[in-house]
PDB file of C-alpha atoms and ligand atoms in Angstrom:
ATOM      1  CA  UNK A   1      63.213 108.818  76.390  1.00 37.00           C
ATOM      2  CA  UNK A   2      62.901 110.456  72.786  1.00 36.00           C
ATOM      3  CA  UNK A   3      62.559 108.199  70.178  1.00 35.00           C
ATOM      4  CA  UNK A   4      64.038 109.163  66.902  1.00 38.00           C
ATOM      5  CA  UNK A   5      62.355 108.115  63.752  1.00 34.00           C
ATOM      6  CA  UNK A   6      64.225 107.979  60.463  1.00 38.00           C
ATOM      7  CA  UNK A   7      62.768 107.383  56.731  1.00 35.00           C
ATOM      8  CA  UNK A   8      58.937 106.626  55.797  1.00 39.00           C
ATOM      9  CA  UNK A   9      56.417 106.024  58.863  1.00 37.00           C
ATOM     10  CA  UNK A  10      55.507 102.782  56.997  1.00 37.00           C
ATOM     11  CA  UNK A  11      59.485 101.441  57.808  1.00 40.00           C
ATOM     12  CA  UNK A  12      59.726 102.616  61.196  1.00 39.00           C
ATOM     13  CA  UNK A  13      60.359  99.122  62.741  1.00 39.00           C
ATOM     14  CA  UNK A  14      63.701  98.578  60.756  1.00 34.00           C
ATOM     15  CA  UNK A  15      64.537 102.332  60.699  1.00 40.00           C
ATOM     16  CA  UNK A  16      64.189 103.415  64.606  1.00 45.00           C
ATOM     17  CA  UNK A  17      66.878 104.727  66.267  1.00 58.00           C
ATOM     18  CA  UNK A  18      66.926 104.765  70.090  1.00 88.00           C
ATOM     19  CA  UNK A  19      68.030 107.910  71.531  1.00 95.00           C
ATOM     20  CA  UNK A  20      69.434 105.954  74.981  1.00 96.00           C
ATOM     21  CA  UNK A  21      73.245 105.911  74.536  1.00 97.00           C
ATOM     22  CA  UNK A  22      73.382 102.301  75.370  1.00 97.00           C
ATOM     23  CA  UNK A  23      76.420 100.182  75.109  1.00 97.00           C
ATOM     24  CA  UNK A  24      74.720  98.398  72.320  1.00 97.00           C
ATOM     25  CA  UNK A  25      73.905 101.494  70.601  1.00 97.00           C
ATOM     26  CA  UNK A  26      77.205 103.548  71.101  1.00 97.00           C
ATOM     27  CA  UNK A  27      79.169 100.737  70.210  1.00 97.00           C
ATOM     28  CA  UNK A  28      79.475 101.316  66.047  1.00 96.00           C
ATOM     29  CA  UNK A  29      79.885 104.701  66.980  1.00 97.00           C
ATOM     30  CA  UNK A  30      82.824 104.394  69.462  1.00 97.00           C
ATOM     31  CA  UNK A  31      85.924 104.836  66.668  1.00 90.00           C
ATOM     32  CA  UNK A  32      88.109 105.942  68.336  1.00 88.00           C
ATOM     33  CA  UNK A  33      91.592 104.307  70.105  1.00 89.00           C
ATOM     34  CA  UNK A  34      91.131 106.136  73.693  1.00 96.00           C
ATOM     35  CA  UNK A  35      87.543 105.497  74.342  1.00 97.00           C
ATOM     36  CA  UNK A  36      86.365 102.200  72.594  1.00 96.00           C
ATOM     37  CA  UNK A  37      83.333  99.999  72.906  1.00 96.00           C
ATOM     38  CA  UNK A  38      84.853  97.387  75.643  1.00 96.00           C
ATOM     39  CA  UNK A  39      85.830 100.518  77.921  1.00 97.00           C
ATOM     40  CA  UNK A  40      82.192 102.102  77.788  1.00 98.00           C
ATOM     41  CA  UNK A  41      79.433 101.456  80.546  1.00 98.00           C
ATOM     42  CA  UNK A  42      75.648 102.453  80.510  1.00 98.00           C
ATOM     43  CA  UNK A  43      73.641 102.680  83.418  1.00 98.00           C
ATOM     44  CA  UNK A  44      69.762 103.983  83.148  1.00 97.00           C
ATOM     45  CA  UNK A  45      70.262 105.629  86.562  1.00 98.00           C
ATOM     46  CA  UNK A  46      72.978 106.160  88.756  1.00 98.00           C
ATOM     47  CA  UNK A  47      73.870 108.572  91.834  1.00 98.00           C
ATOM     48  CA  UNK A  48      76.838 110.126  89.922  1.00 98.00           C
ATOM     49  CA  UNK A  49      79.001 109.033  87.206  1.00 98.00           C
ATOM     50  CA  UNK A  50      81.884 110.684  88.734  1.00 98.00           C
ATOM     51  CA  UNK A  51      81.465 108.937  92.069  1.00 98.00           C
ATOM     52  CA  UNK A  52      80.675 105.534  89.481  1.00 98.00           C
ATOM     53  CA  UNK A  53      83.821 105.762  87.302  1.00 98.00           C
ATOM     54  CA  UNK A  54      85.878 107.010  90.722  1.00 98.00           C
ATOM     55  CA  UNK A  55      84.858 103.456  91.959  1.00 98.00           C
ATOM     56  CA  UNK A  56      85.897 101.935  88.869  1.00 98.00           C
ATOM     57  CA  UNK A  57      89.320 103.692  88.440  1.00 98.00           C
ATOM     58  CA  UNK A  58      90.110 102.641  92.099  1.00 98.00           C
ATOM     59  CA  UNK A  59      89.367  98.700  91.078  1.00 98.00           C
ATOM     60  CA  UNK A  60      91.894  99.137  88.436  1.00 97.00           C
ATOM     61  CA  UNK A  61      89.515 100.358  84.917  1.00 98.00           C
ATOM     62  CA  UNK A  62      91.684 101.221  82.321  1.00 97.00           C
ATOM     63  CA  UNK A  63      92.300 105.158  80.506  1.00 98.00           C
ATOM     64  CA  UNK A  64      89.709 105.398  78.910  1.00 98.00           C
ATOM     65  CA  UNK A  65      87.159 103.611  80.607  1.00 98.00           C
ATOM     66  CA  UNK A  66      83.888 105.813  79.975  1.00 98.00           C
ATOM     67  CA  UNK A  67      80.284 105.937  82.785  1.00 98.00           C
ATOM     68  CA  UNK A  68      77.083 107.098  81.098  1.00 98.00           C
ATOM     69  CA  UNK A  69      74.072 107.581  82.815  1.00 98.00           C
ATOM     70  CA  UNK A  70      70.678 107.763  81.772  1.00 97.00           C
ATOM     71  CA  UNK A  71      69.472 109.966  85.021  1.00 97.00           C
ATOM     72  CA  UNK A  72      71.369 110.912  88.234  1.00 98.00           C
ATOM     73  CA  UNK A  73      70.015 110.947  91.821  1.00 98.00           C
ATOM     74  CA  UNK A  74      72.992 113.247  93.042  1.00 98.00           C
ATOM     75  CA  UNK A  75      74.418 114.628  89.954  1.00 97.00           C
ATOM     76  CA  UNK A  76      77.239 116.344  91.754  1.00 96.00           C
ATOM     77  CA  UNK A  77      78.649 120.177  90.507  1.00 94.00           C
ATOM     78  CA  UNK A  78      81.546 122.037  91.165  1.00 88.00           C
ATOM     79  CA  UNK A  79      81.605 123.626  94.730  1.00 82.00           C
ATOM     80  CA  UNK A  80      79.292 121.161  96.288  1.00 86.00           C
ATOM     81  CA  UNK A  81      76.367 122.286  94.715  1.00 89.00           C
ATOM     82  CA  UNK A  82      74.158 119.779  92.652  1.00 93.00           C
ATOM     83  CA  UNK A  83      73.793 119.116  88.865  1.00 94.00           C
ATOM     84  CA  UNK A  84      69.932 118.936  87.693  1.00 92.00           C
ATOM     85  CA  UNK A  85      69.858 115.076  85.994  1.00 94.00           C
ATOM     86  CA  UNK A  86      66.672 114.087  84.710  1.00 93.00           C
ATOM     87  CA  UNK A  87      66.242 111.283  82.512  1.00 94.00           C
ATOM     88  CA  UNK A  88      66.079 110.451  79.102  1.00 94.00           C
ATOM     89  CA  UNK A  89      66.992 114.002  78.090  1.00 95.00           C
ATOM     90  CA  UNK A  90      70.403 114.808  78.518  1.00 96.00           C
ATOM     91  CA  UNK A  91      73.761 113.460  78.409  1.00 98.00           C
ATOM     92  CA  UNK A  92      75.835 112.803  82.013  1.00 98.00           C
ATOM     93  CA  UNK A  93      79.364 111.155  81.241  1.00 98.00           C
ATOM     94  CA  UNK A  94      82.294 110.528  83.292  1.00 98.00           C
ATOM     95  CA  UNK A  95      85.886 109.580  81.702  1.00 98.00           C
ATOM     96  CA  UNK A  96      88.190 107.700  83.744  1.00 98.00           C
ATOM     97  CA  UNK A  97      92.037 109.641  82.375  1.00 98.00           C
ATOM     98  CA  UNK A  98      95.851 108.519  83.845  1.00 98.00           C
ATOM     99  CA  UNK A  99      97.388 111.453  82.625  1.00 96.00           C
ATOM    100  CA  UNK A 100     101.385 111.788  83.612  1.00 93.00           C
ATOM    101  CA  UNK A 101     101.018 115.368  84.830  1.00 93.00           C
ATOM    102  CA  UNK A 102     101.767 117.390  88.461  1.00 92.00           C
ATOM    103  CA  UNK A 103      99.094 116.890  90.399  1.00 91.00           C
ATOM    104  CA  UNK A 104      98.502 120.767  90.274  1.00 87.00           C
ATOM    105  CA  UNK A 105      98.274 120.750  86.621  1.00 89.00           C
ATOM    106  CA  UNK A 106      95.478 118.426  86.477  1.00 90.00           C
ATOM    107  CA  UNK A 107      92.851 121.555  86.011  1.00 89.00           C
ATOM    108  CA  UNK A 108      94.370 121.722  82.881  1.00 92.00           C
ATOM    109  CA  UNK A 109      92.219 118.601  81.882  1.00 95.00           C
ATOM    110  CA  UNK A 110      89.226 120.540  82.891  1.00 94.00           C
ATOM    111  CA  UNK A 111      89.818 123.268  80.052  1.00 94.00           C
ATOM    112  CA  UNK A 112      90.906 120.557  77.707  1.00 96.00           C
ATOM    113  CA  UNK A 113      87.306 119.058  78.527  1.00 97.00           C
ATOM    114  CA  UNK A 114      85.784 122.518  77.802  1.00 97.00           C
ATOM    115  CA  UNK A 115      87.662 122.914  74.317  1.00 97.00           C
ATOM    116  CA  UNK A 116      86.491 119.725  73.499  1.00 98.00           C
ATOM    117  CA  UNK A 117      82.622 120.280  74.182  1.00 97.00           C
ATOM    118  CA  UNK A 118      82.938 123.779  72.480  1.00 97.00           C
ATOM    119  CA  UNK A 119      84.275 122.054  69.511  1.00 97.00           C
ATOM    120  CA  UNK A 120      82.050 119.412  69.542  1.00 98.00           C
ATOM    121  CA  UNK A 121      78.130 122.126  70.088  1.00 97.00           C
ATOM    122  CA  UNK A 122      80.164 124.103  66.826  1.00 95.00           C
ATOM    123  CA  UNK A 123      80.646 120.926  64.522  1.00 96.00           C
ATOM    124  CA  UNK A 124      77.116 120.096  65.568  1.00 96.00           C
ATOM    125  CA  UNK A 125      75.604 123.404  64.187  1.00 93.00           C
ATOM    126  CA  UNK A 126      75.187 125.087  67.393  1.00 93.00           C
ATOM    127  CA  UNK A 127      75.969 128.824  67.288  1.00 89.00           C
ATOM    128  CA  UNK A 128      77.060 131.784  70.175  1.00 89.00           C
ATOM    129  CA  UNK A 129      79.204 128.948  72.111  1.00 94.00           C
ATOM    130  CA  UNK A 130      81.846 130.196  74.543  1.00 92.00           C
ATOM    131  CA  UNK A 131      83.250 128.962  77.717  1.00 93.00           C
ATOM    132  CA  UNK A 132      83.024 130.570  80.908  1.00 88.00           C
ATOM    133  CA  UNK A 133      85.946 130.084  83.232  1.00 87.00           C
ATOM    134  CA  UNK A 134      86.608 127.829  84.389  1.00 83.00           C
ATOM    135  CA  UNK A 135      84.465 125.093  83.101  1.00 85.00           C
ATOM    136  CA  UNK A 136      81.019 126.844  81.926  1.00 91.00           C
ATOM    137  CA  UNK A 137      79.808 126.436  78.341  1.00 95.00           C
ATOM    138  CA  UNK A 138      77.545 129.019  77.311  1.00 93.00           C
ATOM    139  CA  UNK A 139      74.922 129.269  74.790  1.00 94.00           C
ATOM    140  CA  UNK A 140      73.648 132.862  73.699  1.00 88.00           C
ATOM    141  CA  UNK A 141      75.227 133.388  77.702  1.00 86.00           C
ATOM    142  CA  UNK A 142      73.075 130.668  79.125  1.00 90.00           C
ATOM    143  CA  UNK A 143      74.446 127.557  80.619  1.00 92.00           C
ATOM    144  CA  UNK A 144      74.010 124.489  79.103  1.00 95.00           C
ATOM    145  CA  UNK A 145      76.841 122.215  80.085  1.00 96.00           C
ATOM    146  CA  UNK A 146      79.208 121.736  82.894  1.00 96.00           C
ATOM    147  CA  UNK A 147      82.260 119.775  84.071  1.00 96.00           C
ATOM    148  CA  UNK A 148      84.041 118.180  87.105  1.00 96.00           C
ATOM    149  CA  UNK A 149      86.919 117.188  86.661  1.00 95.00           C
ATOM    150  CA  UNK A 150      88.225 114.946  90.145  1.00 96.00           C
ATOM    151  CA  UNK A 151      91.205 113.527  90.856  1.00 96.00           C
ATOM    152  CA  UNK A 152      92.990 110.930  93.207  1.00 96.00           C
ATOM    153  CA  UNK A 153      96.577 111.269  94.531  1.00 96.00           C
ATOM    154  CA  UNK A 154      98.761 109.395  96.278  1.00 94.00           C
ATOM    155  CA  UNK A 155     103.020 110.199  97.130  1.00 92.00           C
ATOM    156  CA  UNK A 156     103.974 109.154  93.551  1.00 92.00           C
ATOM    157  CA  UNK A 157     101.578 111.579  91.962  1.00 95.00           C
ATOM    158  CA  UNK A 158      97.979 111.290  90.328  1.00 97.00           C
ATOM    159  CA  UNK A 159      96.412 107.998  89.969  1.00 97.00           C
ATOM    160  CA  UNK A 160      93.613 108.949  88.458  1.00 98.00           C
ATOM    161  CA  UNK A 161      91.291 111.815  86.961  1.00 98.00           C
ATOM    162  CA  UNK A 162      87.988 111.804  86.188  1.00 98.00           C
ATOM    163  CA  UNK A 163      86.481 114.547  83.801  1.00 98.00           C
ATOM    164  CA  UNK A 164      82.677 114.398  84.120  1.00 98.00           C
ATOM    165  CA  UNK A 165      80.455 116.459  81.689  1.00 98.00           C
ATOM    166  CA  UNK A 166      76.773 117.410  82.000  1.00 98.00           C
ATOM    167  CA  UNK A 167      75.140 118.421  78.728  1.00 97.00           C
ATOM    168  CA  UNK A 168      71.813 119.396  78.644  1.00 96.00           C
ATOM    169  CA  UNK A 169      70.627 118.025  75.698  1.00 97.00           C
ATOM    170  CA  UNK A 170      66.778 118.293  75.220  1.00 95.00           C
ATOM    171  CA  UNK A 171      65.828 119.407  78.565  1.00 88.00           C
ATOM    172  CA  UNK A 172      63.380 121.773  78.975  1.00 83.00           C
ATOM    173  CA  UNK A 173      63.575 124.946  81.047  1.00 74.00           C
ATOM    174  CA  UNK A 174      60.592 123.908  83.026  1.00 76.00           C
ATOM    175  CA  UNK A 175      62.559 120.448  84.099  1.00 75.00           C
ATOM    176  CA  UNK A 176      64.909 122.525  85.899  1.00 76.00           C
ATOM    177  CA  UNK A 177      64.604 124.022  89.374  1.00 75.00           C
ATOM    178  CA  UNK A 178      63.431 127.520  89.511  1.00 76.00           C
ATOM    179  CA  UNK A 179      66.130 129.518  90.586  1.00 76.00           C
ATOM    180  CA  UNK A 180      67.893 127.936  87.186  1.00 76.00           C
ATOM    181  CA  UNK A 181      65.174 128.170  84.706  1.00 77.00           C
ATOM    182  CA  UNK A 182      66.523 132.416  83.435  1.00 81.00           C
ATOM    183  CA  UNK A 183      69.876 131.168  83.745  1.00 86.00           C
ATOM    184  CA  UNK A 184      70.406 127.487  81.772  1.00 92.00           C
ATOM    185  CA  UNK A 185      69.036 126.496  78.341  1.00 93.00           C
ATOM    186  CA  UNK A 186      69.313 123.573  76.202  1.00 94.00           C
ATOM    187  CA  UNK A 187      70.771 122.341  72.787  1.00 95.00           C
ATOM    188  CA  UNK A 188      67.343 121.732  71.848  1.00 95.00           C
ATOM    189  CA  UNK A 189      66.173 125.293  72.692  1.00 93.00           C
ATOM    190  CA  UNK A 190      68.967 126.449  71.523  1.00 93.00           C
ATOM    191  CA  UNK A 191      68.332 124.713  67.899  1.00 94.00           C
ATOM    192  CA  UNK A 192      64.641 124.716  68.401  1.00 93.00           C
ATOM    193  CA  UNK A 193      64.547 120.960  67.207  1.00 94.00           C
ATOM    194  CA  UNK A 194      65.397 117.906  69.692  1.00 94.00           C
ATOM    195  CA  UNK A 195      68.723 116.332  69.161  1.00 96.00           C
ATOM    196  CA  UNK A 196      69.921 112.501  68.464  1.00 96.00           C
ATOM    197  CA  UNK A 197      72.042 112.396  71.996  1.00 97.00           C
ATOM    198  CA  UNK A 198      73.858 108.989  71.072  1.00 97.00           C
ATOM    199  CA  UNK A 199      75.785 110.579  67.733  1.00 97.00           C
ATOM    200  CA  UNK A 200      76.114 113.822  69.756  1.00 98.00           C
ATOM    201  CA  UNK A 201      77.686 111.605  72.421  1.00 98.00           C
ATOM    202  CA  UNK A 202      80.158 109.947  69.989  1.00 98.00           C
ATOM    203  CA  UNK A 203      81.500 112.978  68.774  1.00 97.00           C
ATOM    204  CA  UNK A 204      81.888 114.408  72.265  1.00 98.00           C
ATOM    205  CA  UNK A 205      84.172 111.455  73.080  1.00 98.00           C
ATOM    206  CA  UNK A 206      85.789 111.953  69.814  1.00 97.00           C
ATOM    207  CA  UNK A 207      86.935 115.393  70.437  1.00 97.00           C
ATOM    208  CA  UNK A 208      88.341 115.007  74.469  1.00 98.00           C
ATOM    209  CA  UNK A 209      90.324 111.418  72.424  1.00 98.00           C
ATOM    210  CA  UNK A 210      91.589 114.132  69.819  1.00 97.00           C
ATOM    211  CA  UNK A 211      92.425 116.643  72.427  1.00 98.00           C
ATOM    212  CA  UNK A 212      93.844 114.520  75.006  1.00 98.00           C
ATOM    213  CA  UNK A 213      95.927 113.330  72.755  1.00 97.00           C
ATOM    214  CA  UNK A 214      97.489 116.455  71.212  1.00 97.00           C
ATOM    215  CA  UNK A 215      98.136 117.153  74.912  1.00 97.00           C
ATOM    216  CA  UNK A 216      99.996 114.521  75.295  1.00 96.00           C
ATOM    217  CA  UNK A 217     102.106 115.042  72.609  1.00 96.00           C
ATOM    218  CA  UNK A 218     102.396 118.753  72.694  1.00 96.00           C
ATOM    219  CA  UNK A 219     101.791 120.258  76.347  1.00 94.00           C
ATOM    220  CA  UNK A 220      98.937 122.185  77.636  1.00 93.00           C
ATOM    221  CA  UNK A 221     100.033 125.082  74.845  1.00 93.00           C
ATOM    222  CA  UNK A 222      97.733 123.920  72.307  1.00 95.00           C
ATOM    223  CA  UNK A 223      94.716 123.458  74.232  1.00 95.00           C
ATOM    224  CA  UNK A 224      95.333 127.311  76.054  1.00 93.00           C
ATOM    225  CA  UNK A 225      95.585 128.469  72.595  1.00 93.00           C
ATOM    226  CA  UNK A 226      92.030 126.964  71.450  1.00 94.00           C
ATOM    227  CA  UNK A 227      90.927 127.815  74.838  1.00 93.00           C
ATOM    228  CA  UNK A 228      91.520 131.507  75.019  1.00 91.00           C
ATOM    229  CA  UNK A 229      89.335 131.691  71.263  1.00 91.00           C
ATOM    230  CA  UNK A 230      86.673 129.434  72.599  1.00 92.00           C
ATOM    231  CA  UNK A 231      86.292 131.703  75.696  1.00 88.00           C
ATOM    232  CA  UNK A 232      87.484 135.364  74.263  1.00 80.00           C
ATOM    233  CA  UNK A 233      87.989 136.170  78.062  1.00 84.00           C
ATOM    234  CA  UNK A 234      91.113 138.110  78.004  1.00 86.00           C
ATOM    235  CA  UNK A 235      90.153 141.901  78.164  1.00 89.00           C
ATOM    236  CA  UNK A 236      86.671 141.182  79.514  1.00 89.00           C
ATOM    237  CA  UNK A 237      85.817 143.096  82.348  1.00 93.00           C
ATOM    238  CA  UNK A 238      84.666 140.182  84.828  1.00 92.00           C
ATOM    239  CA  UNK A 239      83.084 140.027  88.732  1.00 92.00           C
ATOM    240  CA  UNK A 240      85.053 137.102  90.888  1.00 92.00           C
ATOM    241  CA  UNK A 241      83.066 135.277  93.745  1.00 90.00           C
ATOM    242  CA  UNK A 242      85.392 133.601  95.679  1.00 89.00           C
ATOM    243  CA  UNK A 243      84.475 131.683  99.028  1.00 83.00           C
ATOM    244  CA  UNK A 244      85.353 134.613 101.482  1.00 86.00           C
ATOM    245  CA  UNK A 245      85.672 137.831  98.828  1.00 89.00           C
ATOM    246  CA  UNK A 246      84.581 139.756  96.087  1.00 92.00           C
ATOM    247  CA  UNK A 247      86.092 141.490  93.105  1.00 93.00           C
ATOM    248  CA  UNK A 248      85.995 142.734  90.095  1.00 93.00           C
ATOM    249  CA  UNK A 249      88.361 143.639  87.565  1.00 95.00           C
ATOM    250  CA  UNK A 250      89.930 142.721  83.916  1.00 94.00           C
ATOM    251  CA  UNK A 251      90.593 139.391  82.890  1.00 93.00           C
ATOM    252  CA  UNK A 252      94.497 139.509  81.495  1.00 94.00           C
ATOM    253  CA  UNK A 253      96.140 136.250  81.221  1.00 91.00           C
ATOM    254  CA  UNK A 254      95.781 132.310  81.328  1.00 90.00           C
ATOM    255  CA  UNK A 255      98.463 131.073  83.318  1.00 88.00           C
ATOM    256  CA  UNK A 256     100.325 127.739  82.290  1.00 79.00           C
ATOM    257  CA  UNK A 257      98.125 125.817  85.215  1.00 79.00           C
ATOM    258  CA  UNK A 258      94.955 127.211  84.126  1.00 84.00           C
ATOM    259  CA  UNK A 259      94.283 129.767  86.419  1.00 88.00           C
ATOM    260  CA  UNK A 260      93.072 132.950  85.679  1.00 91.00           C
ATOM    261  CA  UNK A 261      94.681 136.536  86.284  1.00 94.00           C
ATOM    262  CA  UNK A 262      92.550 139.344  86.990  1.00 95.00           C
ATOM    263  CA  UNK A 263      93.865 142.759  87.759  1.00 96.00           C
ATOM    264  CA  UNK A 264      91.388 143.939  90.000  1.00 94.00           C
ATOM    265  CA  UNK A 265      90.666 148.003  90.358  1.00 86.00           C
ATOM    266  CA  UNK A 266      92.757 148.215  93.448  1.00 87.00           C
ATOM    267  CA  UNK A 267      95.479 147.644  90.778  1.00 89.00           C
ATOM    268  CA  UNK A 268      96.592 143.604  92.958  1.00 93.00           C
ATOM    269  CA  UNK A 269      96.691 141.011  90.128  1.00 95.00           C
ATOM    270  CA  UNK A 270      94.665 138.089  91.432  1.00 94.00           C
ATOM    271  CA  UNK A 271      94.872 134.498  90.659  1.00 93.00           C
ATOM    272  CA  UNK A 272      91.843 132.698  90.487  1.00 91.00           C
ATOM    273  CA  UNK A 273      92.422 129.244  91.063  1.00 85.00           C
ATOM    274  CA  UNK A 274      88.270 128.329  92.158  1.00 81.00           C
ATOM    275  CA  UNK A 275      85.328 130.255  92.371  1.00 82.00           C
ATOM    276  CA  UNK A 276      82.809 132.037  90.005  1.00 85.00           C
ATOM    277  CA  UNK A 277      83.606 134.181  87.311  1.00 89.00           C
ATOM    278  CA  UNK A 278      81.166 136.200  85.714  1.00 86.00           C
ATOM    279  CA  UNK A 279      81.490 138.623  82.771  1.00 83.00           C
ATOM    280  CA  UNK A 280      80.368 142.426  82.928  1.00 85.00           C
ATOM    281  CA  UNK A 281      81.220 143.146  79.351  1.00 62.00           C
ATOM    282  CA  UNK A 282      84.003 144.948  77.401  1.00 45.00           C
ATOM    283  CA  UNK A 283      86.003 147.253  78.727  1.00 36.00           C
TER     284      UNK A 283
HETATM  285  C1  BTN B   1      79.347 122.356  87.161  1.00 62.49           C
HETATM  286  O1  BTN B   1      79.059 122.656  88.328  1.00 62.49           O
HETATM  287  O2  BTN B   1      79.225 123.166  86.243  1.00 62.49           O
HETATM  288  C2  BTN B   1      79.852 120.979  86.855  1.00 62.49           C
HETATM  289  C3  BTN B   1      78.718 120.028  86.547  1.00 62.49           C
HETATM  290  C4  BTN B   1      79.189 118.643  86.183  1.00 62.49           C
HETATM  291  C5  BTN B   1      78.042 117.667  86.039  1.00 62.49           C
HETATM  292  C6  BTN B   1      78.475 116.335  85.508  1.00 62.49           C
HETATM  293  S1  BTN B   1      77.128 115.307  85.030  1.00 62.49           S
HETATM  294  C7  BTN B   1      78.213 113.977  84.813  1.00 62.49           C
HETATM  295  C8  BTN B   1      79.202 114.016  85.955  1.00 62.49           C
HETATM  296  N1  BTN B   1      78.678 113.339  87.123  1.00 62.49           N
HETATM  297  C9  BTN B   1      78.446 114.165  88.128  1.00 62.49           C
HETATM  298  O3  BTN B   1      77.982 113.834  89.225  1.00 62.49           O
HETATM  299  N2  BTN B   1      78.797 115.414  87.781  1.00 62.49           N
HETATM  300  C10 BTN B   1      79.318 115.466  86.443  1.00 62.49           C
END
């Protein structure tokens, strides 16, 4: 845990801020209608907060309901591979969202989620942020934050999503596993000073309530819109891993569901609805 002191060494007993995004602490910052104070739980460690606020949605938790976790033992990422969740350094939250959408729009959410963290690293000072598709945020074309976004169905549509985001915070490089280490960075190596995660937090949560909402009212327009600046994909020349191919091409559109065209050398146009993009620079 970093402890952040404010004011005069000589007043740090009545000036110390904890940098744990406790209930108790996130509470005056939680100002907001979507995500509020009685909706929010903290755990110090946890398996997943997806899996957590999954369990929670199913026993009935409210929009809105919000899991933090202080470390996770199986951070999960997209594609079944893992999410790197040591404690007291980063951030690892899970929303629980009832969204009245097509089951095959829900991905949507996921690039909501993205335009709100990209928002939220810019507000905070951070520069070079951009989104990788699908779900990827960038800085200086490192990783440092991810989402899953997992949903549950039944006949009469979705019952439930669950965005989770993983925001390396103040990790350090050598926290991670190796194969990592030249490929993810931190806020805090990005800024070259460690950073207050329970304000950081708060304004996170403030910008998915603020885009969540103008989705509601207006469509998934808006948020493609914001999307396609945060990500200035469209004209990239990008490689696509999929499960059982390969491909490169040019990145061309956004389609209304999220997915991404490519129109790959051999002149198809591809939808990408899952894999890894990667960029290979202007054309
Ligand atoms: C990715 O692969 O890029 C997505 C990573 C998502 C990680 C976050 S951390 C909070 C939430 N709980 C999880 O188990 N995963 C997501």
């Amino acid at each position: 845990m970093i402890d952040v002191v404010q004011g005069p060494a000589t007043a740090v007993d009545a000036t110390r801020v904890t940098d744990t995004p406790t209930a108790a602490v996130m509470a005056p910052l939680l100002t907001g209608s979507l995500f509020r104070s009685d909706r929010y739980h903290f755990f110090p460690v946890l398996a997943s907060t997806n899996q957590q606020a999954a369990q929670l949605a199913q026993a009935g938790a409210a929009e809105g309901t919000v899991v933090v976790a202080d470390q996770q033992t199986q951070g999960r990422g997209r594609l079944g591979r893992q999410w790197s969740s040591p404690a007291g350094v980063n951030l690892y939250c899970s929303v629980v969202l009832r969204p009245t959408l097509l089951p095959r729009d829900a991905a949507q959410l996921t690039l909501l989620a993205g335009v709100a963290l990209a928002h939220t690293l810019t507000e905070w000072g951070v520069a070079g942020v951009l989104i990788k598709w699908p779900n990827d945020l960038l800085l200086q074309g490192r990783k440092a934050a991810g989402i899953l976004t997992e949903m549950r169905t039944d006949r009469s549509g979705i019952q439930h999503v669950i965005v989770g985001i993983g925001l390396n915070v103040n990790g350090q490089a050598a926290d991670l596993p190796l194969e990592l280490r030249d490929r993810a960075t931190s806020l805090a190596e990005s800024l070259h000073s460690a950073v207050c995660r329970p304000p950081l937090l708060a304004k996170l949560l403030a910008q998915l309530d603020h885009w969540y909402g103008r989705f509601g009212r207006e469509g998934f327009a808006p948020v493609r819109q914001e999307w396609l600046a945060c990500s200035r994909l469209l004209g990239q020349s990008v490689g696509v891993r999929l499960a059982d191919e390969q491909f490169s091409g040019q990145a061309v559109a956004l389609d209304a569901d999220g997915c991404l065209l490519v129109q790959r050398a051999d002149g198809m146009l591809a939808r990408v609805v899952a894999g890894d993009v990667t960029l290979l620079g202007k054309e």
